[in-house]
Coordinates of C-alpha atoms in Angstrom, one line a residue:
X4 CA -71.9 -35.9 26.2
X5 CA -75.5 -37.4 25.6
X6 CA -77.6 -35.6 22.9
X7 CA -81.2 -36.6 22.3
X8 CA -82.6 -35.9 18.7
X9 CA -86.2 -36.0 18.1
X10 CA -86.9 -37.0 14.4
X11 CA -85.5 -39.8 12.2
X12 CA -86.3 -38.3 8.8
X13 CA -83.5 -36.3 7.3
X14 CA -81.8 -33.8 9.6
X15 CA -82.0 -36.1 12.5
X16 CA -79.8 -39.0 11.0
X17 CA -77.5 -36.5 9.4
X18 CA -76.9 -34.8 12.8
X19 CA -76.5 -38.0 14.6
X20 CA -73.9 -39.3 12.0
X21 CA -71.8 -36.2 12.6
X22 CA -72.2 -36.1 16.3
X23 CA -71.1 -39.6 16.6
X24 CA -68.1 -38.9 14.5
X25 CA -67.1 -36.1 16.7
X26 CA -67.3 -38.2 19.9
X27 CA -70.6 -37.4 21.2
X28 CA -73.4 -40.0 22.0
X29 CA -76.5 -39.2 20.2
X30 CA -80.0 -41.0 20.6
X31 CA -82.7 -40.5 18.0
X32 CA -86.3 -40.8 19.0
X33 CA -89.0 -41.1 16.3
X34 CA -92.8 -41.1 16.8
X35 CA -93.5 -43.4 13.9
X36 CA -93.3 -47.1 14.7
X37 CA -90.6 -47.8 12.1
X38 CA -88.8 -46.0 9.3
X39 CA -91.3 -45.0 6.7
X40 CA -91.3 -47.0 3.5
X41 CA -94.1 -45.4 1.6
X42 CA -91.7 -43.6 -0.8
X43 CA -92.6 -40.1 0.2
X44 CA -92.3 -37.3 -2.2
X45 CA -89.5 -36.1 -4.3
X46 CA -87.0 -33.7 -2.7
X47 CA -83.9 -31.8 -4.0
X48 CA -80.4 -31.9 -2.7
X49 CA -78.4 -29.0 -4.0
X50 CA -74.6 -28.5 -3.9
X51 CA -73.8 -27.8 -0.2
X52 CA -76.1 -30.8 0.8
X53 CA -74.5 -33.0 -1.9
X54 CA -71.1 -32.1 -0.5
X55 CA -72.3 -33.1 3.0
X56 CA -73.7 -36.4 1.6
X57 CA -70.3 -37.0 0.0
X58 CA -68.4 -36.3 3.1
X59 CA -70.6 -38.8 4.8
X60 CA -69.6 -41.5 2.3
X61 CA -73.3 -42.1 1.1
X62 CA -72.9 -40.3 -2.3
X63 CA -73.1 -43.6 -4.2
X64 CA -76.4 -44.9 -2.6
X65 CA -78.0 -41.5 -3.0
X66 CA -77.1 -41.4 -6.6
X67 CA -78.4 -45.0 -7.0
X68 CA -81.7 -44.0 -5.7
X69 CA -82.3 -40.7 -7.6
X70 CA -85.6 -40.5 -9.3
X71 CA -84.2 -40.2 -12.8
X72 CA -86.7 -37.6 -13.9
X73 CA -85.2 -35.8 -17.0
X74 CA -88.2 -34.0 -18.6
X75 CA -91.0 -31.8 -17.4
X76 CA -94.0 -31.7 -19.8
X77 CA -96.7 -29.2 -19.2
X78 CA -99.9 -28.2 -20.7
X79 CA -101.3 -24.7 -20.0
X80 CA -104.9 -24.6 -19.2
X81 CA -107.0 -23.9 -22.3
X82 CA -104.2 -25.1 -24.7
X83 CA -103.5 -28.4 -26.3
X84 CA -99.9 -28.1 -27.3
X85 CA -97.4 -29.4 -24.5
X86 CA -94.2 -27.7 -23.6
X87 CA -91.2 -29.9 -22.8
X88 CA -88.5 -28.6 -20.3
X89 CA -85.3 -30.4 -19.7
X90 CA -85.0 -30.7 -16.0
X91 CA -81.2 -31.5 -15.9
X92 CA -80.4 -28.2 -17.8
X93 CA -82.9 -26.3 -15.7
X94 CA -81.4 -27.5 -12.4
X95 CA -77.8 -27.3 -13.9
X96 CA -78.4 -23.5 -14.3
X97 CA -79.4 -23.3 -10.5
X98 CA -76.7 -25.5 -8.9
X99 CA -73.5 -27.1 -9.9
X100 CA -74.6 -30.4 -8.1
X101 CA -78.1 -31.6 -7.8
X102 CA -80.0 -34.8 -7.3
X103 CA -83.7 -35.5 -7.0
X104 CA -84.5 -38.4 -4.8
X105 CA -87.7 -39.6 -3.0
X106 CA -87.7 -38.3 0.7
X107 CA -88.2 -41.8 2.2
X108 CA -85.4 -43.2 0.1
X109 CA -83.1 -40.5 1.4
X110 CA -84.1 -41.2 5.0
X111 CA -83.4 -45.0 4.5
X112 CA -79.9 -44.2 3.1
X113 CA -79.2 -42.0 6.1
X114 CA -80.6 -44.4 8.5
X115 CA -78.5 -47.3 7.1
X116 CA -75.4 -45.0 7.4
X117 CA -76.0 -44.6 11.2
X118 CA -78.0 -47.5 12.6
X119 CA -75.0 -49.5 13.6
X120 CA -73.5 -47.0 16.0
X121 CA -76.5 -44.6 16.9
X122 CA -79.3 -45.6 19.2
X123 CA -82.8 -45.2 17.5
X124 CA -85.8 -45.4 19.5
X125 CA -89.0 -45.8 17.4
X126 CA -92.8 -45.6 18.3
X127 CA -92.1 -43.0 21.0
X128 CA -92.2 -39.2 21.5
X129 CA -91.1 -36.6 24.0
X130 CA -93.5 -35.3 26.5
X131 CA -91.4 -32.9 28.5
X132 CA -87.9 -31.4 28.6
X133 CA -86.4 -30.6 31.9
X134 CA -82.9 -29.3 32.8
X135 CA -81.6 -32.7 32.0
X136 CA -84.4 -35.1 32.4
X137 CA -86.6 -35.9 29.3
X138 CA -89.9 -37.8 29.6
X139 CA -91.5 -39.9 26.9
X140 CA -94.9 -41.2 25.9
X141 CA -93.9 -44.9 26.3
X142 CA -90.3 -45.2 27.6
X143 CA -89.0 -44.3 31.0
X144 CA -87.5 -41.0 31.8
X145 CA -83.8 -40.5 30.7
X146 CA -81.2 -37.8 31.2
X147 CA -79.6 -36.0 28.3
X148 CA -77.1 -33.1 28.2
X149 CA -78.8 -31.5 25.1
X150 CA -82.0 -32.0 23.1
X151 CA -82.4 -31.1 19.4
X152 CA -85.7 -30.9 17.6
X153 CA -85.3 -32.3 14.1
X154 CA -89.0 -33.2 13.9
X155 CA -90.2 -31.0 11.0
X156 CA -92.6 -28.3 10.4
X157 CA -95.1 -29.3 13.2
X158 CA -92.3 -29.9 15.6
X159 CA -93.3 -31.4 19.0
X160 CA -90.0 -30.2 20.6
X161 CA -90.6 -26.6 19.4
X162 CA -94.1 -26.7 20.9
X163 CA -92.8 -28.0 24.2
X164 CA -90.0 -25.5 24.6
X165 CA -90.8 -22.5 22.6
X166 CA -94.6 -22.3 22.3
X167 CA -97.4 -23.1 20.0
X168 CA -96.7 -23.2 16.4
X169 CA -99.0 -20.4 15.5
X170 CA -96.5 -17.9 17.1
X171 CA -93.9 -18.6 14.5
X172 CA -95.8 -20.0 11.4
X173 CA -96.4 -17.6 8.6
X174 CA -98.4 -18.7 5.6
X175 CA -97.1 -17.4 2.2
X176 CA -100.2 -17.9 0.2
X177 CA -100.2 -21.6 -1.2
X178 CA -101.1 -25.1 -0.3
X179 CA -99.7 -28.3 -1.4
X180 CA -101.0 -32.0 -1.6
X181 CA -99.1 -35.2 -2.7
X182 CA -100.9 -38.5 -3.1
X183 CA -99.4 -42.0 -3.9
X184 CA -101.5 -43.2 -6.9
X185 CA -101.1 -45.9 -9.6
X186 CA -98.8 -45.1 -12.5
X187 CA -101.4 -45.3 -15.1
X188 CA -99.4 -43.3 -17.7
X189 CA -96.3 -45.5 -17.3
X190 CA -94.0 -42.6 -16.3
X191 CA -90.4 -43.2 -15.4
X192 CA -88.2 -40.4 -16.6
X193 CA -90.8 -37.6 -17.0
X194 CA -93.2 -35.5 -14.9
X195 CA -96.2 -34.4 -16.8
X196 CA -98.8 -31.9 -15.7
X197 CA -101.3 -28.9 -16.1
X198 CA -100.7 -25.4 -15.1
X199 CA -103.1 -22.6 -15.1
X200 CA -104.0 -19.5 -13.1
X201 CA -103.8 -20.3 -9.4
X202 CA -103.4 -24.0 -9.8
X203 CA -100.6 -26.5 -10.7
X204 CA -101.2 -30.4 -11.1
X205 CA -98.4 -32.9 -11.9
X206 CA -97.9 -36.6 -12.0
X207 CA -94.4 -38.2 -11.7
X208 CA -92.7 -41.5 -10.8
X209 CA -89.2 -42.7 -10.3
X210 CA -87.3 -45.3 -12.2
X211 CA -87.3 -47.8 -9.4
X212 CA -90.9 -47.3 -8.3
X213 CA -94.1 -49.1 -9.4
X214 CA -96.6 -46.4 -8.4
X215 CA -96.6 -42.6 -8.9
X216 CA -97.2 -39.3 -7.1
X217 CA -99.9 -36.9 -7.9
X218 CA -98.9 -33.5 -7.0
X219 CA -101.3 -30.5 -6.4
X220 CA -100.3 -26.9 -5.6
X221 CA -102.7 -23.9 -5.6
X222 CA -103.1 -20.3 -4.2
X223 CA -106.6 -19.8 -2.8
X224 CA -107.9 -16.3 -1.9
X225 CA -107.8 -17.0 1.7
X226 CA -106.5 -19.5 4.3
X227 CA -108.3 -22.8 4.4
X228 CA -110.1 -24.1 7.4
X229 CA -108.9 -27.6 8.4
X230 CA -106.8 -29.5 11.0
X231 CA -103.4 -30.8 9.8
X232 CA -104.4 -34.3 10.8
X233 CA -107.9 -34.3 9.2
X234 CA -107.1 -36.2 6.1
X235 CA -110.9 -36.5 5.1
X236 CA -111.3 -32.7 5.2
X237 CA -108.1 -32.2 3.3
X238 CA -109.2 -34.4 0.5
X239 CA -112.4 -32.5 0.4
X240 CA -110.8 -29.2 0.0
X241 CA -108.4 -30.5 -2.6
X242 CA -111.5 -31.6 -4.7
X243 CA -113.2 -28.4 -4.2
X244 CA -110.3 -26.4 -5.6
X245 CA -109.5 -28.7 -8.5
X246 CA -112.8 -29.9 -9.7
X247 CA -113.6 -28.5 -13.3
X248 CA -110.0 -28.8 -14.6
X249 CA -109.5 -31.2 -17.6
X250 CA -106.5 -33.5 -18.7
X251 CA -106.1 -36.2 -16.0
X252 CA -107.3 -34.1 -13.1
X253 CA -110.6 -35.9 -12.5
X254 CA -108.9 -39.3 -12.4
X255 CA -106.1 -37.9 -10.1
X256 CA -108.8 -36.5 -7.8
X257 CA -110.5 -39.9 -7.5
X258 CA -107.1 -41.6 -7.0
X259 CA -106.2 -39.1 -4.2
X260 CA -109.5 -39.8 -2.5
X261 CA -108.6 -43.5 -2.5
X262 CA -105.0 -43.0 -1.5
X263 CA -103.8 -44.4 1.8
X264 CA -100.6 -42.3 1.6
X265 CA -101.6 -38.7 1.3
X266 CA -99.8 -35.4 2.3
X267 CA -101.4 -32.0 2.6
X268 CA -100.1 -28.9 4.1
X269 CA -100.0 -25.1 3.8
X270 CA -97.0 -23.5 2.4
X271 CA -95.8 -22.0 5.5
X272 CA -92.5 -20.5 6.8
X273 CA -91.3 -20.9 10.4
X274 CA -89.8 -17.4 11.5
X275 CA -88.1 -17.5 14.8
X276 CA -85.7 -14.9 16.4
X277 CA -83.6 -17.8 17.8
X278 CA -83.7 -21.5 17.4
X279 CA -82.1 -22.2 20.7
X280 CA -83.3 -22.1 24.3
X281 CA -81.0 -23.2 27.2
X282 CA -80.0 -26.8 26.4
X283 CA -82.5 -27.1 23.4
X284 CA -82.1 -26.2 19.7
X285 CA -83.9 -26.9 16.6
X286 CA -82.6 -28.0 13.1
X287 CA -84.2 -28.2 9.7
X288 CA -87.8 -27.5 9.2
X289 CA -88.5 -27.5 13.0
X290 CA -86.7 -24.2 13.2
X291 CA -86.5 -22.5 9.9
X292 CA -88.8 -24.2 7.3
X293 CA -88.7 -21.7 4.3
X294 CA -92.0 -23.4 3.0
X295 CA -92.6 -26.9 1.8
X296 CA -91.7 -27.5 -2.0
X297 CA -90.5 -23.9 -2.7
X298 CA -87.4 -23.1 -0.6
X299 CA -85.0 -25.9 -0.8
X300 CA -85.8 -27.0 2.7
X301 CA -84.3 -30.5 2.4
X302 CA -80.9 -29.2 1.4
X303 CA -80.9 -26.6 4.2
X304 CA -81.9 -29.3 6.8
X305 CA -78.9 -31.4 5.7
X306 CA -76.6 -28.4 5.8
X307 CA -78.0 -27.2 9.1
X308 CA -77.3 -30.7 10.8
X309 CA -73.9 -30.8 9.5
X310 CA -73.2 -27.2 10.9
X311 CA -74.8 -27.7 14.2
X312 CA -72.6 -30.9 14.8
X313 CA -69.5 -29.2 13.6
X314 CA -70.1 -26.1 15.9
X315 CA -70.7 -28.4 18.9
X316 CA -67.4 -30.2 18.1
X317 CA -65.5 -27.0 17.6
X318 CA -66.8 -25.6 20.8
X319 CA -65.8 -28.7 22.8
X320 CA -69.4 -29.3 23.7
X321 CA -70.0 -25.7 25.1
X322 CA -73.6 -25.6 23.8
X323 CA -74.0 -21.8 24.5
X324 CA -71.1 -21.0 22.2
X325 CA -71.9 -23.7 19.7
X326 CA -75.7 -22.8 19.3
X327 CA -74.8 -19.1 18.8
X328 CA -72.2 -20.0 16.1
X329 CA -74.6 -22.5 14.5
X330 CA -77.2 -19.6 14.1
X331 CA -74.8 -17.2 12.9
X332 CA -73.4 -19.6 10.2
X333 CA -76.8 -20.4 9.0
X334 CA -78.6 -17.1 9.3
X335 CA -78.0 -15.8 5.7
X336 CA -78.7 -19.1 4.0
X337 CA -82.0 -19.3 6.0
X338 CA -82.9 -15.6 5.3
X339 CA -82.3 -16.0 1.5
X340 CA -84.2 -19.3 1.4
X341 CA -87.2 -17.6 3.0
X342 CA -87.0 -14.7 0.4
X343 CA -86.7 -17.1 -2.4
X344 CA -89.7 -19.3 -1.2
X345 CA -92.1 -16.3 -1.2
X346 CA -91.3 -15.5 -4.8
X347 CA -91.2 -19.1 -5.8
X348 CA -94.7 -19.7 -4.4
X349 CA -96.0 -16.9 -6.7
X350 CA -93.9 -18.0 -9.7
X351 CA -94.9 -21.6 -9.6
X352 CA -98.6 -20.9 -9.4
X353 CA -99.1 -17.7 -11.3
X354 CA -102.3 -15.6 -10.9
X355 CA -103.2 -15.2 -14.5
X356 CA -102.8 -16.7 -17.9
X357 CA -100.1 -14.2 -19.0
X358 CA -98.0 -15.2 -15.9
X359 CA -98.6 -18.9 -16.6
X360 CA -97.3 -18.4 -20.3
X361 CA -94.2 -16.7 -18.9
X362 CA -93.6 -19.4 -16.4
X363 CA -93.7 -22.1 -18.8
X364 CA -91.8 -20.5 -21.8
X365 CA -89.3 -18.7 -19.6
X366 CA -88.3 -22.0 -18.0
X367 CA -88.0 -23.6 -21.5
X368 CA -85.9 -20.7 -22.8
X369 CA -83.7 -20.9 -19.7
X370 CA -82.8 -24.5 -20.4
X371 CA -81.6 -23.5 -23.9
X372 CA -78.9 -21.2 -22.5
X373 CA -75.3 -22.6 -22.1
X374 CA -75.2 -24.0 -18.4
X375 CA -72.4 -21.7 -17.4
X376 CA -74.4 -18.7 -18.6
X377 CA -77.5 -19.8 -16.9
X378 CA -75.7 -20.3 -13.7
X379 CA -74.0 -16.8 -13.9
X380 CA -77.4 -15.3 -14.4
X381 CA -78.9 -17.0 -11.3
X382 CA -75.9 -15.7 -9.2
X383 CA -76.1 -12.2 -10.5
X384 CA -79.9 -11.6 -10.9
X385 CA -81.9 -14.6 -10.0
X386 CA -83.5 -13.3 -6.9
X387 CA -81.6 -15.9 -4.6
X388 CA -82.0 -18.6 -7.2
X389 CA -78.3 -19.4 -6.8
X390 CA -78.4 -19.2 -3.1
X391 CA -77.2 -22.9 -2.6
X392 CA -74.0 -22.6 -4.6
X393 CA -73.0 -19.3 -2.9
X394 CA -73.3 -20.8 0.7
X395 CA -69.8 -21.8 1.7
X396 CA -69.9 -25.1 3.5
X397 CA -67.5 -25.0 6.6
X398 CA -65.0 -27.5 7.3
X399 CA -64.8 -29.0 10.7
X400 CA -61.6 -31.0 11.9
X401 CA -62.1 -34.3 13.5
X402 CA -61.6 -34.6 17.2
X403 CA -58.1 -35.8 18.3
X404 CA -58.2 -39.7 18.6
X405 CA -59.3 -40.6 22.2
X406 CA -60.6 -37.2 23.0
X407 CA -64.3 -36.8 23.8
X408 CA -66.3 -33.6 24.3
X409 CA -66.9 -32.5 27.7

């Protein structure tokens, strides 16, 4: 059974790995001309995603490329005394297994694990999806039994098959920008930043990186007017909302203006009644993005890809049965991630000084609790904070040797 996957970032390679293991023939098409090497931004892998990574046999290279960030140091706007938060203890209270890794490093590890037995087609994109025929911008038409959109929040496959993004996108009140900038503070194991009413600014690096990432998150009173590919307008909006802040912010804004690698997006959820239509389904942010930087979307994408492949194998390639089971297994995890993301967007960027004080000092106090107690609190009353560890990762048996799906 031939399966086309659009997107070579995270969920695409994970899905390709497991499909190949179960006897399917996956092909991954990626619009970028090559695997991205800019470093990306930092993402989190929590317990179920870490379990998938371990089952794939790539735990060692993932751990070798972790950022190594151990401390968060924050100033509150209008104060001069920083607050230190131990990130290992903070994350340990949320999940029994966790690693922070640069997104492009993760993509590279996943690509290396699949490139020898999975076909990758770079510098191309799907233009139409028929009953079996798929057409491309550059390549000749080809036939596939199934098509999977693993191409992110602004999914091309979702647009072609389900309709325009505006039908499913729900802004949850915040914006995020990340710029690749010089590491002028010499950071390696620490993220340092400034938080205040409606705004959050941070600077971090990784132990294996020469540069750094400037991180901005804010909650404007209304939606901003820009196109998601208009970088000049995005940088203009970023400066409008952060001009006037002290600390390192003026320099970081100048560096962001000059940055060649720049990411800007609304913190938007994808809410769809179903992720599947006919022989097409969606995985990761393409189908159920809870919101960039606030909902654990990378972990959910890894888990979703694993579950989709497993359900296709369990159904013997019967996509109707497999897609329904896939959505059923993932439904509660996705629902809880959406609920958590809405509250996280409010908590990470508080509206007032009192809420800002509570955020910083609450996190500091949380890290002083015994890890077991902190984890118990997240499970019982953390508002879905412990959602990752409460998800039970299914086990899917390998196919009988020599047997291939229908």
